[in-house]
Each structure stands twice: as C-alpha cells, then as structure tokens.
C-alpha cells in the first residue's frame, strides 16, 4: 500500500514537472532582457557633486509599444542604462522614457529601435489569489534565465521602496536569497508582478493591477495622472466609548478621520472626528479595511491604488451622528509634498553656500546616510523633524539646515557648526532655499556695513557674517573645495 | 555649547578585593569603608521597589561627627554601615545631608564614640596641573585601605554622571580610580584636594575627583541645615563666535578679544529676563570671559559657568555684557530655578507617577529612560529621547513641570480599547493642558463630561474612556494588580533629585 502510494506521488510529481516545463517554455528569454545600469547618486555631504559611478544589474520585461518595463529603483540616479539580450554579447543603450517613483515602476525605450527587434511583448495576467504558485525569473547567466518557484503568501498595503506612497504589494514566499532586483514574476506564461525587494524568505512584488494602471497612463510629465491621494489621516475607531463620543455608536463600521491635510482633495469638506463609512460605495471597517474578493481584508488605501489623479471619489461619512456624502476630485500623490522630502533622484541636491556655510533641504535620503539603523542613530532633532514636524502646512515648505561649514577665514569661529536647522535669515523666516536666497539678498545694515544674521532653531544660536569681500571668499572656497558651479554660492564668486 | 549624552562615565561604587597597602599612617584612621544595602525604586512598575542590592564605597572624617562620601555611595540606601581600617566591627550610620547634583553626602555613625581619638582631615586647594595626588580608599571590594598615585591632568567643568545633567568643576587624574574608591579622599601631603567619584570607561587610567571648591560649596550650603543645591544658569552659549571679525564688529567689539555669545536663555532660570539670546558675556564677577567661554580660575582656564555654579542661593552674579553695541553690567540674583524638566536620575523613594483606570502615567526622567537599558539613548522611543534633550526649546514643553508619559496599560475591561499611544506624552485631558503628574491626577479624577479624553503629543488619536466606568472600576483594578500606592506626586524637593532636608 505504501509502495503504491509512493509511486503515485512520484508519478504526480513527474506530471507537475512537465507542466512547469511547458510554462517555462512559454516564457522565452526573448521577453526578458538584462539591464546594466550605471548609477551616479548625489554626494549628500558635498551636494554640488555626484558620487563615483557604480554599476548594478536588473531585469527588464518587453511590453507593448516597443517599451521595456522595470522598477523605478533600477533606473534611479542612472547615468547610463544598457540592455543585453540573453544569448547576445551586444549591449544597447536605453532611454528612461518615464519613471514613477511613487509606484516604483519605469518604462525604457531603445535609442536604436533595432535593439528590440525579435523581442516579444509579455502577456499580462490577473491579480493572484493567496496561495497561488508563481515563478520568479532571474538571470542565471548571459544565456538563460533561472526559475525560482514562489507562492503568494500575503497581500498588503506597504510604503513603496522609492517613495512614501502606500501601495498594494505581494509578499511571495521563496527559498532563495538575492532576489528583489526587478525580476519578473510569471504564472502560466503571463506576467503577474515585478519584484521590488526581499526580506529574508519573502520577496516583495508590485502586482499586475498596479503595473497595468501605470502602463495605461499617459507617459508624459504633463499628462501623467498617476496615483491619487485622499489627503486625510485615519485612526482606528474600535473603542465603544469613542464611538459613542463621536455619535457613531449606531453603526459597527467606519474609521475616524484624525487629520485633514490642508490643500488635500477633501480639505474643505471633511473635519477631524468625522467617521468615514464608505469609500466609493465600499464599506470601510473600524480599522480602515474593506473586503477584497480575492485577498480578503485589505486597507482602504488600495481603493485609491485603483484610481487616477483627477478621478472623482465619493465618500460617505458620519458627522455628529448625521450621515453625509461628499465628493471631490482626487489629487495626484506626491511623496515630496511634505516638508521633509522622501526622495530625490537623478539630480544634484539643491543647496546654497553662503560664507562657506552649506545649506540644504532635509530629506529622508540625507538621514539614511546613517545606515540601516538611521531611524535610531541619525541626529535627534532631524529625526524629530521628520516624525513630528513634517505635516503639510505651508505650500512648498522645506526644512533648510546647515549641513556643514567649508572652513575659511570668512567663517572663522563657526567651523564646527553642522546639522542645525535654519529658522530665519535677516529677520525673514526660511521655509525653502528660495526663501534663503531672497533673505540673503536683503542684508541687515549696521552702521555702513552689510551683515547677514542667520538664526538657527533650538540651541543653534545665531551666526553673523559680513557681506564685504564675500565674492572673493566664495572664489577661494570654490577653489579649495572644488565647487564647480558658481550658482551654488550667494553671492556668486568673483 | 554644553554637549549632552555622555554615557560612558561610571561612578565608582562596586567594590572587590584590595590592591595596594596604605602607607599614609596618619590619615588611614580617618578613612572608612562604607557598606550599603540599597533598595531602589522601580521605574517600570513605579509603585514597586527593586530587589535589595549591596555595594560599598569609601568616606572620610571631616569633623563634627560627619563622614563625607559620594551621594551615589549612599543613594537609595536602606541600611548603611561604616568601618574603620583594621576594625572588624561595622557601625551603622545614617545620611544627614545628600546632594545628588554634586554627588556628595554627609553620613553620621550612630555610635557617638565612633570618632574617638580620630583627627578630621583638612582641605587644601585645587591641585596644580601635573602635580601628584594620592587616592585613598577601598577599591574593588578590598578590606584593606589602598593608596593609588596619580598625576593631575586636567581641570574642567564637566558632567557629574550620578545626577545625569548637572555639570561642575572637576579634576581629571591619570590614575586608575576603581570601583569602591568612590567617596575616598584624594590627598596632596596631608591635605584633601578632592573626592574620588567617577572614571572614564573608554580610556584607561582616567579618573575624576570632586575638587575642594565644590566640596566647600556643599559644606557651606548645608550650614543652615538645608541643602539648596547648585544654581542653574540656564544659558546656552556659542563659543568661538567672537573670534569672527564680522561677528565681533557687528557687536561693536574687537575680534578675538573675548566674550561668548548667548544662543538661548531658559525661561525657568534665574538669568531669564536679565540675559537674552544674542548678548555677549564679557565677564562674570570681573573675571574676563574669553572667546572660548573660559575664565581664569585658581590658575586654570575653565568654563565661565564655574563661577556661577559655585555660588550659594541668595548671592549675586555680576555679568558684563555687550547688547546691541552697548556694554553694560547686569546683576543676576542667584536663586532656585522655576520647576522644569531636568534630564536627571531620580533618587526619590519613587519616581512621580499615577495609575488611573489601569493606565500608568510616569514623569519622564533619565531613570525612566533607563528602562530601555544601557543603550536607552538609541533604543528608547524617539519622542522621549528628543524631549529629554530639547524639551526646553519646544513651545509645547518649555513650561512643563513634568513630561507625563503613558508608560503602561494594566489590562482590564475598562481599558481594553485604550491600546494606542503607549510611551506617548500626554498634552491634554478633556482639553486642559497637563503640566505635571499632579495636574493629571486633578483632571482625571475631577468633574467632567461622560468621557475622559486624553490627547498626546504629536498624535492624532486620543484615548477615550467612560468617566463613570473608570471611576467605578479603579479600586478593584488597582487591587487586581497590587498597585499600592496608586500615585506618587512628590515635588522636586521631596524627590531627592536636588536635595533633601537635613534633620540635625
């Protein structure tokens, strides 16, 4: 009996292998290419220059319209993107046609159309169900792909790797490590997802519905509608006491609106302590979830993932126990709307140098320089600013801070200052580098001399420098510290 | 500026075996081994106390039946004995005065004849740089007195780790001052020039002693039977700014001649309203202040704060300042600061706390932060670490007597849904600002609407509980978890953080 059962298992396994082989045959190396990306991130300690070039390898997938799909992370800070087809030694240069860092997706096009002749666009699958098996493909060598079996373990809303956007993501259970570098995920010959990262034995991947949303959009800066924001903060409404306080005790669903962002889609319609009952006609639980037909309990943010910036959205709320319906046009989400920008790729870090004092915008990328534990070990007041002073209040508000001082006679006595947040210059509050430039253009007169008064927050105190001879000092500093752009300085070097 | 966050200094409390035989026969009879059983409060369950522990240190006879030692030797002591060199019989002793900010205490043996035939040790002055000193004590647990030779390597104004936030004059010596040496006399010849009290664990053979001016200040402070503590200047200054020619010219002063620039004046300090941000401090009590913020003091260059710090309450400090191009004299009356948050260790019977409806609220302190272990400065929640450093600069917290933290929830039906904001900082109850644990108690237990609504710093999610349900359940809930007492609202004077009243 045992022997017969074992034989049966062996037999079934053999059939399974055959099916897998057929599936593999449906994903020829003619649909996937290797990407070689030369990256040149900005040097955040010397923001007028890039760091040295480093090379990374990713994968790209042929899609319709002569385009290749990959992740935004793959092409972030790219100075050169080249593709190589499997089985070929030839490398062809690609243009980054469009990137959406919010969803971590990008499309590339060949500089020479001949580069993609013979490549076959993939077919798209539908969203997977929990437990379904898939194959993740990665480059085995220059000739073929290697197939890594995986299964969909969990679906949840997570912050995208390259942004602050809350995006639905697959958690694929795998045995292998070293995945998450824009590998395509296939099932039965159809593209199901693109990987974006790995945590131990889970690979994160962007599902097909998000990829479709991205690819169906118009890929020009002006026409791209992107993924929307609802512009509110939520807090669970589980406590019966709290529900009674908000006069929401009569219904057993609905989440509390804890914050309404100024300038957001519903900023003039919703209030703190409204109870959100429905989004687009879909019931929302007290924790903010809705019931997805395939995935079960999913956060309502996924309902936004399915819409475009500019779409109309109807919300049903309770206010003081009274049901209301509000409707607004959704705005496109932008991770960098907050004072501490989430990301900045592909460009030099904006900065201003005055008297050797280097001022920059505080960004998450800057704080990440403190390594994996940056949230614990980065400077305390900068971390605090990120976590507790990062609400959208003044349009375009940025946190401007003194990164370091390029020591020179002009700033004698201040050489040790660093990482202090700027509050005001010459009596003007500073909320952007533009504010700083403008303020520096209006010196404080003291007697017959012009001075700049730079006031920092908390224990930072005030720096006072004169304007006389500053152009010459800037020329000296530019020479000493290899600051090549005169625009870095206010005023420009003489 | 005064740096914060030093974490690698240690007190010198725990003793092991003796290392070096003493040779100073004249002095050895006046130096004692102090053994302490201590019973420290718990800061995770603030109604409890930690298990008893034993430790030892050193002390020496200064006359009037008093032994001088470190505060950290006898802090939280439940039983103290003192033992003479060569005497096998320990004698019980009690604390008469304790100054946690200066890490000094006076203890007194219960036996009135304990000092019979002994000569009190006398004090010298601040030892000169590169001069030799000898540290006498009972290091590393030994029964025999030992003497360690060292050389004075620095005189500076630095943090006293026992308190956590206070800085005073100290002397650095390049000799191994080991655990158990704490409270021991450091002598030149027959005269005491300091008290051994802490070491620097990241460098070998670096020890620190409390110099005579700080000791004398302590002894003078308690002459009226009450320890008032060191004054707080509340000044944050930007050293070296006045070396910049443009900055100096703006302030109407010649470059490099001197003065330190004030960046911030704490509103709770005696200097508030007298000195303002932007002032240039040129001198204190006629001692010129350099661009490095230092003054000449007994032959050494030390932080100008030293002069203010050594004053007694009721004295005055005279500052020469430059303000808006005019040089003027400002007189500051030295007096206790207004209540405010201090990033310090608490040596009270208990930390301030209150339990209500199973929610445990604790006053933030360095002791509370140590719940997160040795690496609390990294592992504790960001908001608590931030406020510990910057509370006085933030408008939301600058006037608070306590920073009230929701420290724990004791699960019960009445607080089942009050799961948010753990380690959050309470800002309001029912819309009223909360300035202290006492204030919190008043609001939580006072009259109000049907619901208690507790708001937290930086949080959009309040805790809401039925006022009637919490009130009805509170006693049984506390009984369930053995919460007795359910609060400790002692004020700053009672909590031992700065001083305790003498009872002589």
Short mmCIF file of N, CA and C in Angstrom, two decimals, chain A residues 233-242 244-245 256 258-259 272-273 373 375-378 380-381 383-384 387-388 391 409-414 416-417 444-446 449 451 453 455 458-468, chain B residues 1-2 236 238-247 249-252 255 261-264 278 324-325 375 377-380 382-383 385-387 389-390 393-394 396 414 417 451 453 457-466 469:
data_model
loop_
_atom_site.label_atom_id
_atom_site.label_comp_id
_atom_site.label_asym_id
_atom_site.label_seq_id
_atom_site.Cartn_x
_atom_site.Cartn_y
_atom_site.Cartn_z
N UNK A 233 -5.77 61.77 7.29
CA UNK A 233 -5.15 60.80 8.19
C UNK A 233 -6.26 60.08 8.94
N UNK A 234 -6.04 58.81 9.24
CA UNK A 234 -7.09 57.99 9.84
C UNK A 234 -6.61 57.40 11.16
N UNK A 235 -7.54 57.15 12.07
CA UNK A 235 -7.18 56.37 13.26
C UNK A 235 -8.33 55.39 13.54
N UNK A 236 -7.95 54.20 13.96
CA UNK A 236 -8.93 53.14 14.20
C UNK A 236 -9.99 53.63 15.18
N UNK A 237 -11.21 53.17 14.96
CA UNK A 237 -12.32 53.59 15.84
C UNK A 237 -12.96 52.34 16.42
N UNK A 238 -12.23 51.75 17.35
CA UNK A 238 -12.63 50.46 17.92
C UNK A 238 -13.33 50.67 19.26
N UNK A 239 -12.87 51.63 20.02
CA UNK A 239 -13.39 51.84 21.36
C UNK A 239 -14.88 52.20 21.32
N UNK A 240 -15.74 51.42 21.99
CA UNK A 240 -17.17 51.77 22.03
C UNK A 240 -17.39 53.15 22.65
N UNK A 241 -16.54 53.49 23.65
CA UNK A 241 -16.67 54.81 24.27
C UNK A 241 -16.41 55.91 23.24
N UNK A 242 -15.36 55.74 22.46
CA UNK A 242 -15.01 56.74 21.46
C UNK A 242 -16.11 56.82 20.39
N UNK A 244 -19.23 56.21 20.82
CA UNK A 244 -20.37 56.95 21.40
C UNK A 244 -20.08 58.45 21.44
N UNK A 245 -18.83 58.79 21.80
CA UNK A 245 -18.46 60.21 21.85
C UNK A 245 -18.66 60.88 20.49
N UNK A 256 -12.26 56.59 12.06
CA UNK A 256 -12.23 58.02 12.40
C UNK A 256 -11.26 58.78 11.50
N UNK A 258 -8.74 61.42 11.45
CA UNK A 258 -7.93 62.03 12.50
C UNK A 258 -7.31 63.34 12.05
N UNK A 259 -7.15 63.49 10.76
CA UNK A 259 -6.46 64.69 10.27
C UNK A 259 -6.91 64.94 8.83
N UNK A 272 -11.80 66.77 11.26
CA UNK A 272 -11.33 65.82 12.26
C UNK A 272 -12.53 65.32 13.07
N UNK A 273 -12.56 64.04 13.35
CA UNK A 273 -13.63 63.37 14.10
C UNK A 273 -14.83 63.02 13.25
N UNK A 373 20.31 51.52 10.69
CA UNK A 373 19.63 51.95 11.92
C UNK A 373 19.41 53.46 11.95
N UNK A 375 17.00 55.39 11.67
CA UNK A 375 15.88 55.91 12.47
C UNK A 375 16.22 55.95 13.97
N UNK A 376 17.27 55.27 14.38
CA UNK A 376 17.69 55.29 15.78
C UNK A 376 18.90 56.20 16.01
N UNK A 377 19.76 56.29 15.01
CA UNK A 377 21.06 56.91 15.28
C UNK A 377 21.31 58.23 14.56
N UNK A 378 20.46 58.60 13.62
CA UNK A 378 20.63 59.90 12.95
C UNK A 378 20.41 61.02 13.98
N UNK A 380 19.16 63.57 16.48
CA UNK A 380 17.86 63.51 17.14
C UNK A 380 16.89 64.58 16.65
N UNK A 381 17.37 65.82 16.53
CA UNK A 381 16.42 66.88 16.15
C UNK A 381 16.01 66.76 14.68
N UNK A 383 15.66 63.78 13.14
CA UNK A 383 14.68 62.68 13.15
C UNK A 383 13.34 63.16 13.68
N UNK A 384 13.40 63.99 14.72
CA UNK A 384 12.18 64.53 15.29
C UNK A 384 11.41 65.33 14.23
N UNK A 387 9.58 63.04 11.95
CA UNK A 387 8.44 62.32 12.52
C UNK A 387 7.36 63.24 13.07
N UNK A 388 7.72 64.40 13.57
CA UNK A 388 6.75 65.22 14.29
C UNK A 388 6.55 66.63 13.74
N UNK A 391 4.27 67.85 8.75
CA UNK A 391 2.95 67.98 8.15
C UNK A 391 2.97 69.06 7.08
N UNK A 409 38.62 81.62 6.24
CA UNK A 409 38.80 82.76 7.14
C UNK A 409 37.49 83.53 7.33
N UNK A 410 36.65 83.51 6.30
CA UNK A 410 35.41 84.28 6.36
C UNK A 410 34.45 83.74 7.43
N UNK A 411 34.53 82.44 7.70
CA UNK A 411 33.63 81.86 8.71
C UNK A 411 34.40 81.44 9.97
N UNK A 412 35.53 82.07 10.19
CA UNK A 412 36.34 81.76 11.37
C UNK A 412 35.47 81.76 12.63
N UNK A 413 35.65 80.76 13.46
CA UNK A 413 34.88 80.66 14.70
C UNK A 413 33.64 79.79 14.58
N UNK A 414 33.21 79.53 13.34
CA UNK A 414 31.97 78.75 13.13
C UNK A 414 32.24 77.40 12.47
N UNK A 416 32.93 74.51 13.40
CA UNK A 416 32.42 73.25 13.96
C UNK A 416 30.91 73.12 13.86
N UNK A 417 30.23 74.14 13.36
CA UNK A 417 28.76 74.06 13.28
C UNK A 417 28.35 73.04 12.22
N UNK A 444 21.22 92.96 6.44
CA UNK A 444 20.93 93.85 7.56
C UNK A 444 22.01 94.92 7.59
N UNK A 445 21.60 96.18 7.62
CA UNK A 445 22.59 97.27 7.69
C UNK A 445 22.91 97.57 9.15
N UNK A 446 24.20 97.68 9.41
CA UNK A 446 24.63 98.03 10.77
C UNK A 446 25.74 99.05 10.59
N UNK A 449 27.90 99.07 7.19
CA UNK A 449 28.25 97.74 6.69
C UNK A 449 27.03 96.85 6.58
N UNK A 451 25.39 93.09 6.82
CA UNK A 451 25.58 91.82 7.54
C UNK A 451 24.44 90.85 7.22
N UNK A 453 22.34 87.89 9.23
CA UNK A 453 22.07 87.28 10.55
C UNK A 453 21.33 85.97 10.30
N UNK A 455 19.76 82.75 11.92
CA UNK A 455 19.31 82.24 13.21
C UNK A 455 18.87 80.80 13.07
N UNK A 458 16.29 75.86 18.17
CA UNK A 458 16.70 75.21 19.41
C UNK A 458 17.98 75.84 19.95
N UNK A 459 19.04 75.02 20.15
CA UNK A 459 20.24 75.54 20.79
C UNK A 459 21.26 76.05 19.77
N UNK A 460 20.81 76.26 18.52
CA UNK A 460 21.75 76.58 17.45
C UNK A 460 22.31 77.98 17.47
N UNK A 461 21.60 78.93 18.10
CA UNK A 461 22.10 80.28 18.18
C UNK A 461 22.06 81.03 16.86
N UNK A 462 22.91 82.04 16.76
CA UNK A 462 22.89 82.92 15.60
C UNK A 462 24.30 83.12 15.06
N UNK A 463 24.41 83.05 13.75
CA UNK A 463 25.69 83.33 13.08
C UNK A 463 25.56 84.68 12.39
N UNK A 464 26.56 85.51 12.57
CA UNK A 464 26.57 86.82 11.89
C UNK A 464 27.82 86.91 11.02
N UNK A 465 27.60 87.12 9.74
CA UNK A 465 28.71 87.28 8.80
C UNK A 465 28.52 88.56 8.01
N UNK A 466 29.62 89.15 7.59
CA UNK A 466 29.55 90.36 6.78
C UNK A 466 29.50 90.02 5.30
N UNK A 467 29.04 90.98 4.49
CA UNK A 467 28.96 90.77 3.04
C UNK A 467 30.22 91.27 2.33
N UNK A 468 30.95 92.17 2.99
CA UNK A 468 32.10 92.74 2.30
C UNK A 468 33.15 91.67 2.01
N UNK B 1 29.20 75.18 23.22
CA UNK B 1 27.94 74.69 23.78
C UNK B 1 28.20 73.49 24.68
N UNK B 2 27.33 73.32 25.62
CA UNK B 2 27.46 72.17 26.50
C UNK B 2 26.93 70.94 25.77
N UNK B 236 22.64 78.80 27.17
CA UNK B 236 23.29 78.03 26.10
C UNK B 236 24.12 79.03 25.32
N UNK B 238 27.39 80.02 22.44
CA UNK B 238 28.07 79.64 21.21
C UNK B 238 29.51 80.11 21.35
N UNK B 239 30.36 79.21 21.81
CA UNK B 239 31.76 79.56 21.97
C UNK B 239 32.39 79.85 20.61
N UNK B 240 33.40 80.60 20.59
CA UNK B 240 34.24 80.92 19.44
C UNK B 240 33.60 81.88 18.45
N UNK B 241 32.30 82.23 18.63
CA UNK B 241 31.67 83.13 17.66
C UNK B 241 32.41 84.46 17.61
N UNK B 242 32.92 84.89 18.78
CA UNK B 242 33.52 86.22 18.84
C UNK B 242 34.94 86.26 18.28
N UNK B 243 35.41 85.13 17.81
CA UNK B 243 36.70 85.14 17.12
C UNK B 243 36.50 85.61 15.68
N UNK B 244 35.25 85.60 15.23
CA UNK B 244 34.96 86.02 13.86
C UNK B 244 34.94 87.55 13.77
N UNK B 245 35.75 88.14 12.88
CA UNK B 245 35.86 89.60 12.83
C UNK B 245 34.52 90.28 12.53
N UNK B 246 33.73 89.70 11.60
CA UNK B 246 32.45 90.32 11.25
C UNK B 246 31.47 90.27 12.42
N UNK B 247 31.44 89.11 13.08
CA UNK B 247 30.54 88.97 14.21
C UNK B 247 30.92 89.95 15.31
N UNK B 249 32.59 92.73 15.00
CA UNK B 249 32.32 94.11 14.57
C UNK B 249 30.84 94.43 14.70
N UNK B 250 30.00 93.48 14.34
CA UNK B 250 28.55 93.70 14.44
C UNK B 250 28.16 94.03 15.88
N UNK B 251 28.82 93.34 16.81
CA UNK B 251 28.52 93.57 18.22
C UNK B 251 29.34 94.72 18.82
N UNK B 252 30.09 95.40 17.95
CA UNK B 252 30.84 96.56 18.40
C UNK B 252 32.05 96.21 19.25
N UNK B 255 37.72 91.88 17.31
CA UNK B 255 37.72 90.43 17.09
C UNK B 255 38.71 89.73 18.02
N UNK B 261 28.97 84.19 23.09
CA UNK B 261 27.66 84.66 22.63
C UNK B 261 26.56 83.73 23.14
N UNK B 262 25.50 84.33 23.64
CA UNK B 262 24.39 83.55 24.19
C UNK B 262 23.44 83.15 23.06
N UNK B 263 23.17 81.85 23.00
CA UNK B 263 22.26 81.33 21.97
C UNK B 263 20.84 81.18 22.51
N UNK B 264 20.73 80.91 23.81
CA UNK B 264 19.39 80.65 24.38
C UNK B 264 19.46 80.85 25.88
N UNK B 278 21.65 86.43 22.17
CA UNK B 278 22.34 87.44 21.37
C UNK B 278 23.29 88.29 22.19
N UNK B 324 23.44 94.95 21.79
CA UNK B 324 23.14 95.95 20.75
C UNK B 324 24.19 97.07 20.74
N UNK B 325 25.45 96.66 20.84
CA UNK B 325 26.55 97.61 20.71
C UNK B 325 26.89 98.36 21.98
N UNK B 375 21.58 51.21 26.35
CA UNK B 375 21.54 51.94 25.08
C UNK B 375 20.23 52.72 24.94
N UNK B 377 19.62 55.75 24.93
CA UNK B 377 19.73 56.92 24.05
C UNK B 377 19.53 56.55 22.59
N UNK B 378 19.49 55.27 22.32
CA UNK B 378 19.25 54.80 20.97
C UNK B 378 17.95 54.01 20.88
N UNK B 379 17.67 53.25 21.93
CA UNK B 379 16.54 52.31 21.89
C UNK B 379 15.23 52.88 22.41
N UNK B 380 15.28 53.91 23.23
CA UNK B 380 14.04 54.49 23.77
C UNK B 380 13.28 55.17 22.63
N UNK B 382 11.70 57.69 20.08
CA UNK B 382 12.29 58.94 19.57
C UNK B 382 11.78 60.16 20.32
N UNK B 383 10.46 60.24 20.53
CA UNK B 383 9.90 61.44 21.15
C UNK B 383 10.47 61.64 22.55
N UNK B 385 13.35 60.50 23.75
CA UNK B 385 14.77 60.88 23.64
C UNK B 385 14.89 62.34 23.24
N UNK B 386 14.04 62.76 22.33
CA UNK B 386 14.10 64.13 21.85
C UNK B 386 13.75 65.11 22.98
N UNK B 387 12.65 64.85 23.67
CA UNK B 387 12.24 65.77 24.73
C UNK B 387 13.24 65.78 25.87
N UNK B 389 16.28 65.78 25.57
CA UNK B 389 17.34 66.70 25.15
C UNK B 389 16.87 68.12 24.90
N UNK B 390 15.68 68.23 24.33
CA UNK B 390 15.28 69.53 23.77
C UNK B 390 14.00 70.11 24.36
N UNK B 393 13.44 73.83 24.59
CA UNK B 393 13.42 74.64 23.37
C UNK B 393 12.08 74.54 22.63
N UNK B 394 11.24 73.59 23.05
CA UNK B 394 9.98 73.36 22.35
C UNK B 394 8.85 74.12 23.02
N UNK B 396 5.77 73.54 23.14
CA UNK B 396 4.77 72.67 23.78
C UNK B 396 5.22 72.17 25.14
N UNK B 414 -12.01 47.85 31.47
CA UNK B 414 -12.27 49.29 31.37
C UNK B 414 -11.30 49.99 30.40
N UNK B 417 -9.75 49.03 25.08
CA UNK B 417 -9.52 49.70 23.79
C UNK B 417 -8.54 50.87 23.90
N UNK B 451 -17.09 61.39 29.11
CA UNK B 451 -15.88 60.69 28.68
C UNK B 451 -14.62 61.44 29.11
N UNK B 453 -11.12 62.30 27.83
CA UNK B 453 -10.42 62.34 26.54
C UNK B 453 -8.97 62.78 26.80
N UNK B 457 1.04 64.17 22.60
CA UNK B 457 1.98 64.96 21.78
C UNK B 457 2.16 64.28 20.41
N UNK B 458 1.90 65.05 19.36
CA UNK B 458 2.15 64.56 18.00
C UNK B 458 1.27 63.43 17.55
N UNK B 459 0.20 63.17 18.29
CA UNK B 459 -0.69 62.06 17.94
C UNK B 459 -2.06 62.59 17.55
N UNK B 460 -2.65 61.99 16.53
CA UNK B 460 -3.99 62.38 16.11
C UNK B 460 -5.05 61.50 16.76
N UNK B 461 -4.62 60.59 17.61
CA UNK B 461 -5.53 59.59 18.15
C UNK B 461 -5.61 59.71 19.67
N UNK B 462 -6.66 60.32 20.20
CA UNK B 462 -6.77 60.41 21.67
C UNK B 462 -7.21 59.07 22.26
N UNK B 463 -7.05 58.95 23.56
CA UNK B 463 -7.65 57.83 24.28
C UNK B 463 -8.95 58.34 24.88
N UNK B 464 -10.01 57.59 24.67
CA UNK B 464 -11.32 57.99 25.19
C UNK B 464 -11.84 56.87 26.07
N UNK B 465 -12.21 57.21 27.29
CA UNK B 465 -12.73 56.21 28.23
C UNK B 465 -13.96 56.79 28.94
N UNK B 466 -14.86 55.90 29.30
CA UNK B 466 -16.04 56.34 30.05
C UNK B 466 -15.63 56.77 31.46
N UNK B 469 -17.30 54.59 34.15
CA UNK B 469 -16.82 53.20 34.18
C UNK B 469 -15.44 53.13 34.83
#
